[in-house]
PDB file of C-alpha atoms in Angstrom:
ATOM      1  CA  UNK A   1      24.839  12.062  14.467  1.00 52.00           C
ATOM      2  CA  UNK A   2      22.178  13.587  12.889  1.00 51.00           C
ATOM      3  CA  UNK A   3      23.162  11.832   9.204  1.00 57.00           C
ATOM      4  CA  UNK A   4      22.928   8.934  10.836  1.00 59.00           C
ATOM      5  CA  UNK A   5      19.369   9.506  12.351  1.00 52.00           C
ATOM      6  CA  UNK A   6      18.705  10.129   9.101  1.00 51.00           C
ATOM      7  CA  UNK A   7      20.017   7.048   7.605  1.00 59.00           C
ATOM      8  CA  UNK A   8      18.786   4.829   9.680  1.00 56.00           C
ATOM      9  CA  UNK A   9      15.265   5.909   9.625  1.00 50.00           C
ATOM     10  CA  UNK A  10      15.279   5.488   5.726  1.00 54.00           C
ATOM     11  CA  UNK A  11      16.970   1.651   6.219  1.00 54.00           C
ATOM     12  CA  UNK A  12      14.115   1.064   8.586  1.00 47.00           C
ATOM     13  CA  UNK A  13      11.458   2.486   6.127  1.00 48.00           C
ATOM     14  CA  UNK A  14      12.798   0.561   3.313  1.00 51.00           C
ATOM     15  CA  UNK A  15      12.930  -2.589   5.130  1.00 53.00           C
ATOM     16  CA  UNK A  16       9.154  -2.561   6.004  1.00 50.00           C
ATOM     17  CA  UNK A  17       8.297  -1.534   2.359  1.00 51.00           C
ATOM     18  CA  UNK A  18      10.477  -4.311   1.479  1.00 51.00           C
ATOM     19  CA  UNK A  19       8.891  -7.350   4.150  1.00 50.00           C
ATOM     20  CA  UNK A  20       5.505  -5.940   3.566  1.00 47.00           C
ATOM     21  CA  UNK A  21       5.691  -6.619  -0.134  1.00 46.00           C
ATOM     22  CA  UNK A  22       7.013 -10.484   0.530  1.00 48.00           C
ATOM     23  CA  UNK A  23      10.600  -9.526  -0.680  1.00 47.00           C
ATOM     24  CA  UNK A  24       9.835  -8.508  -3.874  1.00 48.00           C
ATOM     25  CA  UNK A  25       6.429 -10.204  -4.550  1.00 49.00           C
ATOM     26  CA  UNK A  26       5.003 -12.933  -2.901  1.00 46.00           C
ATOM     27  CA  UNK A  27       2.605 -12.754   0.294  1.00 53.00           C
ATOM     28  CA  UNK A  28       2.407  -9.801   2.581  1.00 65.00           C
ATOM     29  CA  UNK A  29      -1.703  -9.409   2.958  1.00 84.00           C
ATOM     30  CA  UNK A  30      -3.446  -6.322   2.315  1.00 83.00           C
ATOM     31  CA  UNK A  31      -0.227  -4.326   1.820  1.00 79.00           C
ATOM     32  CA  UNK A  32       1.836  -7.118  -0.055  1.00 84.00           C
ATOM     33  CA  UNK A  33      -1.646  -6.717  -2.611  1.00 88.00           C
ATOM     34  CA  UNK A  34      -0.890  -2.803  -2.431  1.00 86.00           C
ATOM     35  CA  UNK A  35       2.588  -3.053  -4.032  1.00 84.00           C
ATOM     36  CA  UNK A  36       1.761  -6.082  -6.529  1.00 89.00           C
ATOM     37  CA  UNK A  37      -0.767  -3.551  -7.530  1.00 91.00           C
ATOM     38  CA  UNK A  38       1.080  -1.044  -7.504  1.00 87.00           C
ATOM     39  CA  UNK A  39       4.382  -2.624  -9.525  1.00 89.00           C
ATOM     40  CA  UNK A  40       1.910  -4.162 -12.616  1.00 94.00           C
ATOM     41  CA  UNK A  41      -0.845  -1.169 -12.899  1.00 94.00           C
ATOM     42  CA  UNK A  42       0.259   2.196 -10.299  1.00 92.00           C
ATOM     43  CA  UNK A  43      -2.215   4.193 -12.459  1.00 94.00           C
ATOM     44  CA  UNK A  44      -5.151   2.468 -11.949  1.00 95.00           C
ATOM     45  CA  UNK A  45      -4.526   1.333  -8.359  1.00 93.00           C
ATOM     46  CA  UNK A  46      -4.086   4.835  -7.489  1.00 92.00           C
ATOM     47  CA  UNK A  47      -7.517   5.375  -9.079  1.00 95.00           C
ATOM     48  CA  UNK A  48      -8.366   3.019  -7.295  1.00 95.00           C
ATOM     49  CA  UNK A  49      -7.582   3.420  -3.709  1.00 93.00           C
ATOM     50  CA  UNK A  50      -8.129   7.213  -4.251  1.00 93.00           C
ATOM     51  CA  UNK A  51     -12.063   6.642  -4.849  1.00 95.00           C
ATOM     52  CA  UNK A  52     -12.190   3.892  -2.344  1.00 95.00           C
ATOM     53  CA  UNK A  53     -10.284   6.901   0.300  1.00 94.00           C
ATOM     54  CA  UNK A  54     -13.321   9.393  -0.986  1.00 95.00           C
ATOM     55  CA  UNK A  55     -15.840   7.466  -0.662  1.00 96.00           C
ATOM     56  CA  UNK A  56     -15.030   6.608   3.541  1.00 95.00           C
ATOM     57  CA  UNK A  57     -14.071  10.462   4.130  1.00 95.00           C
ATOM     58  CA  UNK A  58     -17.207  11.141   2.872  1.00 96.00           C
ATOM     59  CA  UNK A  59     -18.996   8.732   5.280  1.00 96.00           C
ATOM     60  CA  UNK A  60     -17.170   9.860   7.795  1.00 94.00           C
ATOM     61  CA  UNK A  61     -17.529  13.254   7.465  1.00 94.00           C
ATOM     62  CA  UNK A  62     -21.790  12.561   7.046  1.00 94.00           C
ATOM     63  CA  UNK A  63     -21.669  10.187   9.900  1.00 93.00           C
ATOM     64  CA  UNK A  64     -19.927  12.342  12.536  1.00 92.00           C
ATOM     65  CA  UNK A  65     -20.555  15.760  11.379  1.00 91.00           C
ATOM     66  CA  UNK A  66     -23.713  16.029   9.642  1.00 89.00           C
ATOM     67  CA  UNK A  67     -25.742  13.740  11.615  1.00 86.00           C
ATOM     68  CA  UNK A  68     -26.379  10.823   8.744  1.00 88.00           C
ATOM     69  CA  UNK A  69     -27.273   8.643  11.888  1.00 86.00           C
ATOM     70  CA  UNK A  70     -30.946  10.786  11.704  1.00 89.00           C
ATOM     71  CA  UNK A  71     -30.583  11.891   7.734  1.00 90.00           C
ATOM     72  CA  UNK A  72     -29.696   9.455   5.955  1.00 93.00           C
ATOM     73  CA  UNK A  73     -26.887   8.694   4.306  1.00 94.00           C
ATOM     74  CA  UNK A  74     -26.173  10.708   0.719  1.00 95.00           C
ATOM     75  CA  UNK A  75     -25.464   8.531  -1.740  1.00 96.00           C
ATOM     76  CA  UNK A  76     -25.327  10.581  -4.563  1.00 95.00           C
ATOM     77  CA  UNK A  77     -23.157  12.587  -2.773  1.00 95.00           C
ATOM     78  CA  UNK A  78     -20.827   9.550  -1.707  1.00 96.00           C
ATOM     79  CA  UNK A  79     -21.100   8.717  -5.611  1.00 96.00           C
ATOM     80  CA  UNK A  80     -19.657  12.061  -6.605  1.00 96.00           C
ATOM     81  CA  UNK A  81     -17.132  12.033  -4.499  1.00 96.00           C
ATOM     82  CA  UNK A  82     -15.963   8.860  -5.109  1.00 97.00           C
ATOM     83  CA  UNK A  83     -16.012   9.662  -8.603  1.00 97.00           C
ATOM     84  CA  UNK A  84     -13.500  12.645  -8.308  1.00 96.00           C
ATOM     85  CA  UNK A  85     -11.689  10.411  -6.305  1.00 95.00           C
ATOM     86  CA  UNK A  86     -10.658   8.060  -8.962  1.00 96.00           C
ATOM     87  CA  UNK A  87     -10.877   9.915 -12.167  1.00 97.00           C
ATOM     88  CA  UNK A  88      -9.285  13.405 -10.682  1.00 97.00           C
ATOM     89  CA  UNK A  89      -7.026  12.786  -7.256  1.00 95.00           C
ATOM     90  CA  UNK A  90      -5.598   9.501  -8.105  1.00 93.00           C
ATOM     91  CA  UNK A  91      -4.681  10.302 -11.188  1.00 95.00           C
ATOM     92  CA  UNK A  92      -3.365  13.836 -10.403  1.00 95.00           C
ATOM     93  CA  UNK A  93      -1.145  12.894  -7.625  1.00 92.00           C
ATOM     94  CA  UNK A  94       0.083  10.024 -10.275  1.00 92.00           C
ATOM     95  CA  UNK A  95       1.376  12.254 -12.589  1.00 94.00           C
ATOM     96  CA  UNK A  96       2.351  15.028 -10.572  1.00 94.00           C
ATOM     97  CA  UNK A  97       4.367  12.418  -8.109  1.00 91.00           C
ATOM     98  CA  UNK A  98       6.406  11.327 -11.213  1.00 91.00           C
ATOM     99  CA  UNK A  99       6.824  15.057 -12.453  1.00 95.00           C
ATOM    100  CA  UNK A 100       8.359  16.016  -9.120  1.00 94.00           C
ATOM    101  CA  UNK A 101      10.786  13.743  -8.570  1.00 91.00           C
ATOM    102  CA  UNK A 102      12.327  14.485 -12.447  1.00 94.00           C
ATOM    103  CA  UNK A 103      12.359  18.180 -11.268  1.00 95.00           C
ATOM    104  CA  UNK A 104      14.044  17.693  -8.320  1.00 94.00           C
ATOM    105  CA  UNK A 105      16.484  15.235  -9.995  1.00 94.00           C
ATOM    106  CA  UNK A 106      17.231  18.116 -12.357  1.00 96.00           C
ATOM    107  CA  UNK A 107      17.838  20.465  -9.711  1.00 93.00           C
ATOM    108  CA  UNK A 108      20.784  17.839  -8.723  1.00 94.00           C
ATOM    109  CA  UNK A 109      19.711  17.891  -4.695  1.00 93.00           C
ATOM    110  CA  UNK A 110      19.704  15.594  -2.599  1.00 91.00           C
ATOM    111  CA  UNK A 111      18.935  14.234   1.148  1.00 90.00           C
ATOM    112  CA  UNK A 112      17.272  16.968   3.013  1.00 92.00           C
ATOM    113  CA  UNK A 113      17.598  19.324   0.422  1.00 95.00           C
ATOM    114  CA  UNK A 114      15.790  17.823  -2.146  1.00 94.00           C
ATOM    115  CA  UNK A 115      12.975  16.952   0.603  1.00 93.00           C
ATOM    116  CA  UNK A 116      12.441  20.932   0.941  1.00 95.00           C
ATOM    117  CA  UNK A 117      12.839  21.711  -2.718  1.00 96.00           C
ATOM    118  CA  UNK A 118      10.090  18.809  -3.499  1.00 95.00           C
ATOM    119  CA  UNK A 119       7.851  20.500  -0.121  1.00 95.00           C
ATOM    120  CA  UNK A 120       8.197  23.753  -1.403  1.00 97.00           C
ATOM    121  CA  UNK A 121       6.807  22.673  -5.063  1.00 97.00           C
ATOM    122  CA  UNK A 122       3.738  20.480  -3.507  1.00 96.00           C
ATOM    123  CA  UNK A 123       2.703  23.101  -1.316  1.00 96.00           C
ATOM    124  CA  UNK A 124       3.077  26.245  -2.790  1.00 97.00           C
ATOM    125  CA  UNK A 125       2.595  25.762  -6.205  1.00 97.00           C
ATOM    126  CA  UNK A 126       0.442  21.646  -6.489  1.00 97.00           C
ATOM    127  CA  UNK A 127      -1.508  22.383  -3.048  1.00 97.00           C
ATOM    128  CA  UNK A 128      -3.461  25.613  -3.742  1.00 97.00           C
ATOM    129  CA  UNK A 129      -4.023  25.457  -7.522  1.00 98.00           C
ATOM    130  CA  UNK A 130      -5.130  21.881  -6.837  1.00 97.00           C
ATOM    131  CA  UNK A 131      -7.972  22.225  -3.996  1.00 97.00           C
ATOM    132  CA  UNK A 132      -8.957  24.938  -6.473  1.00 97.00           C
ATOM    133  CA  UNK A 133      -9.569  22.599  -9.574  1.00 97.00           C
ATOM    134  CA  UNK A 134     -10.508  20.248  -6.923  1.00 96.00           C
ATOM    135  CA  UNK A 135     -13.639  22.414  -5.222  1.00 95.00           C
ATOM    136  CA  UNK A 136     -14.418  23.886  -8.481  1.00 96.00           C
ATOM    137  CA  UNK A 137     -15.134  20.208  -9.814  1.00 96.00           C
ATOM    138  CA  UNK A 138     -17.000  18.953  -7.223  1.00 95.00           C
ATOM    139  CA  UNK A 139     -19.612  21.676  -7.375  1.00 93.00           C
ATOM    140  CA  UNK A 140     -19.551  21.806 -11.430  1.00 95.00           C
ATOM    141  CA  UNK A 141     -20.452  17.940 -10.971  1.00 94.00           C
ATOM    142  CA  UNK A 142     -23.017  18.835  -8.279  1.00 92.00           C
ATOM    143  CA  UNK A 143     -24.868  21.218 -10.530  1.00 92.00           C
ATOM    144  CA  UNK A 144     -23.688  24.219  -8.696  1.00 92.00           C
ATOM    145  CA  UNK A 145     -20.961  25.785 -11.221  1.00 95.00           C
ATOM    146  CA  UNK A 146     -22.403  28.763 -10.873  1.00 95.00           C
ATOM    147  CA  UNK A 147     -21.824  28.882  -7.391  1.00 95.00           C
ATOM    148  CA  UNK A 148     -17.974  28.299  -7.759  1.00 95.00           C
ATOM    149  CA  UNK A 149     -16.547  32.002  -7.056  1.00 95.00           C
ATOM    150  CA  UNK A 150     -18.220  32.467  -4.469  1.00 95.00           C
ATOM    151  CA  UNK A 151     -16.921  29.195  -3.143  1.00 94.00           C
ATOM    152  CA  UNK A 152     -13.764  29.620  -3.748  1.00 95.00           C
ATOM    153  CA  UNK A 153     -13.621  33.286  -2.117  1.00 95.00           C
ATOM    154  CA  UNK A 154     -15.424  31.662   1.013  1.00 94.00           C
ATOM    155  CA  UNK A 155     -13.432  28.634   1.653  1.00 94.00           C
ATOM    156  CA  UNK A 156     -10.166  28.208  -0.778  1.00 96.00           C
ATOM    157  CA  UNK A 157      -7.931  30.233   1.468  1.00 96.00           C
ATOM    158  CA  UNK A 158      -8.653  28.329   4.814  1.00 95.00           C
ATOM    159  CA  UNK A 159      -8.416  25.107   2.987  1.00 95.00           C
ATOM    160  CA  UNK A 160      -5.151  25.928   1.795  1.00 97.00           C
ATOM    161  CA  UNK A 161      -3.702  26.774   5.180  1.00 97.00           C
ATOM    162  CA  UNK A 162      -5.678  23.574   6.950  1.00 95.00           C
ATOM    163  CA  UNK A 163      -3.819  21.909   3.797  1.00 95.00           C
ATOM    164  CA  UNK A 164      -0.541  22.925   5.314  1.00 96.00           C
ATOM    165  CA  UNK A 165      -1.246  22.038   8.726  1.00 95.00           C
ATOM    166  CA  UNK A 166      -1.577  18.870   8.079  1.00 93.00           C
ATOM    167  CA  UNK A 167       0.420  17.949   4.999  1.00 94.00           C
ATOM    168  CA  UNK A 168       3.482  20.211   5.054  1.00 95.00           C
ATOM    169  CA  UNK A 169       5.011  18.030   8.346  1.00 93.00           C
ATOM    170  CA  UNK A 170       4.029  14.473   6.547  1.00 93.00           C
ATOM    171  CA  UNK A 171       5.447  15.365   3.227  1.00 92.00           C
ATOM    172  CA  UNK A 172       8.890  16.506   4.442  1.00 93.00           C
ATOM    173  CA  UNK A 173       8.891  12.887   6.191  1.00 92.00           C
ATOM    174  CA  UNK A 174       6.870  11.226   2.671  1.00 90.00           C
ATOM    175  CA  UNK A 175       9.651  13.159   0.187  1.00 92.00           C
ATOM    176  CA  UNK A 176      13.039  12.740   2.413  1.00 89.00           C
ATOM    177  CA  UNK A 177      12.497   8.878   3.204  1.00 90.00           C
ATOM    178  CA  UNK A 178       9.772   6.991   0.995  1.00 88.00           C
ATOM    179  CA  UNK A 179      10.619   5.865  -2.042  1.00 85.00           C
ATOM    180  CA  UNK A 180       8.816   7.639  -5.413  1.00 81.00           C
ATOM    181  CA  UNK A 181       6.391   4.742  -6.196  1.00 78.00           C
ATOM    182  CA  UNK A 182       5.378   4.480  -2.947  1.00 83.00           C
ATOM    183  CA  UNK A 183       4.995   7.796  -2.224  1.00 84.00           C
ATOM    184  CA  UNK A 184       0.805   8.339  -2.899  1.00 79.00           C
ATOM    185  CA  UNK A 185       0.857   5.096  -0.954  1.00 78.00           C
ATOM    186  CA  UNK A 186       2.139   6.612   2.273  1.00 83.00           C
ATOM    187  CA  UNK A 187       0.242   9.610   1.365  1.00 85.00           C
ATOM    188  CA  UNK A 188      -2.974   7.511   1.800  1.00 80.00           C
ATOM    189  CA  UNK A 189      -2.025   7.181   5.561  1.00 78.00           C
ATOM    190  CA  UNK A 190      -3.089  10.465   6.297  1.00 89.00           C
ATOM    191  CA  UNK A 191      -5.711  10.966   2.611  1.00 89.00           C
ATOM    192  CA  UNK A 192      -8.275   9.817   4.840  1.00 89.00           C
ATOM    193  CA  UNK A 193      -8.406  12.419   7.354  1.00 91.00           C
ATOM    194  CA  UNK A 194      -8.284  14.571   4.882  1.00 93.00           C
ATOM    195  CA  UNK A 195     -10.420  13.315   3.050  1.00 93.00           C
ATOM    196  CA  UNK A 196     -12.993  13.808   5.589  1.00 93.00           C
ATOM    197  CA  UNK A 197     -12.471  17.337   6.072  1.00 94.00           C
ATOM    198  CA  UNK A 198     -12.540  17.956   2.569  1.00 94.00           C
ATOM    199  CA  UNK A 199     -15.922  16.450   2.401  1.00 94.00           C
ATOM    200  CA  UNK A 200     -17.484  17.960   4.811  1.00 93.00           C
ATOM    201  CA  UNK A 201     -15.856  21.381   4.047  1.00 92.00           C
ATOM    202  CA  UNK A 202     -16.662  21.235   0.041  1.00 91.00           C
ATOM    203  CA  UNK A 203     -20.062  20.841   1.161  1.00 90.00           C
ATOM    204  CA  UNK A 204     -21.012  23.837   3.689  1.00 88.00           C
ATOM    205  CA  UNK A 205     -23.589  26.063   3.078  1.00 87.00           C
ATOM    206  CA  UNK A 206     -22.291  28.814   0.767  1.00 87.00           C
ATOM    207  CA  UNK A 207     -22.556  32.426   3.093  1.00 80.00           C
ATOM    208  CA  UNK A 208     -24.729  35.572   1.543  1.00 60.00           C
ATOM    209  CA  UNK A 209     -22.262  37.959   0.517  1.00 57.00           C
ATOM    210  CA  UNK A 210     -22.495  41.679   2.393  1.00 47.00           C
ATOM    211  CA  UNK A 211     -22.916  43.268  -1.337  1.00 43.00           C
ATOM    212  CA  UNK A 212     -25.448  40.719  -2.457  1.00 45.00           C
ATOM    213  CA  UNK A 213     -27.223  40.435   0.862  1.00 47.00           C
ATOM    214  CA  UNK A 214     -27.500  44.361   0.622  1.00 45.00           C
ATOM    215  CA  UNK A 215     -28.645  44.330  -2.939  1.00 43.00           C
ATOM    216  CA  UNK A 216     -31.421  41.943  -2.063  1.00 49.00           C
ATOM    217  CA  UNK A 217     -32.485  43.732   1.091  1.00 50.00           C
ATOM    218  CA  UNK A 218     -33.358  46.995  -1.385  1.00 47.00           C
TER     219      UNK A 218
END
C-alpha cells in the first residue's frame, strides 16, 4: 500500500511538471518559461531566479521586520543580497544538485533510500558548511570581514538548526519525488521564506562578547 502511495504521488508530480511545461515545450505561462529556461541555459536561470528570490526575502524581511515602512528601504543592502544571490546560491545549489545525484547513483540506492542518503548529504555535510561560506560572504561584501567570527559564533549554530526545521521535511519530499533538473526549482517554493529569514538574520546587530565587554569595561 504504501509503494503505491508512493508511486502515485511521483506519477502525479511528474504529470504537473510535464502539463506545466506544454508537453515538452510549448506554452505553460510563467512556469512553462521556467523549464524552457531551464532545458536551454539551467545555469544561468538558476542565477537568475536565485537573485530575483534574494532580492524579495530581503524586502520582505525590511518591510515586516525592520520597519522599512518608516526607514526606508536599503538598497544597497537589497543590491548585495541580490548579488550573492546570483553569483553564489544559484550557482552553488547548481553544481552541488548535479554532484548529489552522481553520488547517490554510485551508492546504487534507490526509492526511499536514496531520498535519505541524498537528505543526509544536504544537511549534514552542504547545509552547515554552506550558511557558513554564505554569512561569511555577505559581511566580507558588506565591509564587515572582520566581524565574521564573531558572527559566525553568534548566529551559525541556530541558523543551522532553523535550516533543518524547515528544509529537512521539504527535501525528503524534493529528493524522493522531483526529478534532478527540477529539483532547485521546487526548492524555490520554499527559498523565499527562507530567504527572508536569512536576511533579516545575516543582518542583526552583532552581541558584545562577555570577554570583550569585560576587557573594555577595565
Amino acid at each position: 500500500w504504501r509503494r503505491r502511495s508512493w508511486r502515485r504521488l511521483r506519477l502525479i508530480i511528474e504529470r504537473g511538471c510535464s502539463c506545466c511545461s506544454g508537453g515538452g515545450g510549448g506554452g505553460g505561462g510563467l512556469w512553462g518559461l521556467y523549464l524552457r529556461c531551464l532545458a536551454s541555459n539551467p545555469l544561468a536561470t538558476k542565477c537568475f531566479t536565485s537573485g530575483l528570490l534574494n532580492a524579495v526575502g530581503d524586502l520582505f524581511a525590511q518591510v515586516m521586520f525592520e520597519d522599512a515602512k518608516t526607514k526606508g528601504v536599503d538598497w544597497r543592502r537589497t543590491g548585495v543580497f541580490t548579488l550573492l544571490g546570483s553569483a553564489l546560491v544559484g550557482p552553488a545549489l547548481h553544481f552541488w544538485y548535479s554532484t548529489l545525484g552522481k553520488i547517490v547513483a554510485a551508492t546504487g540506492t534507490t526509492g526511499t533510500a536514496a531520498a535519505f542518503v541524498s537528505l543526509a548529504l544536504d544537511q549534514l555535510v552542504f547545509a552547515p558548511a554552506f550558511l557558513a561560506v554564505f554569512i561569511s560572504a555577505l559581511f566580507a561584501i558588506e565591509g564587515n570581514a572582520k566581524d565574521v567570527p564573531a558572527k559566525l559564533r553568534q548566529d551559525w549554530g541556530e541558523t543551522v538548526v532553523t535550516n533543518w526545521k524547515i528544509w529537512v521535511p521539504f527535501q525528503f519530499l524534493n529528493f524522493r519525488f522531483v526529478p534532478v533538473n527540477l529539483q532547485v526549482g521546487a526548492a524555490n517554493v520554499i527559498a523565499l521564506l527562507w530567504n527572508t529569514y536569512m536576511s533579516w538574520v545575516s543582518h542583526q546587530p552583532l552581541k558584545v562578547e562577555p570577554v570583550l565587554a569585560a576587557v573594555k569595561g577595565k
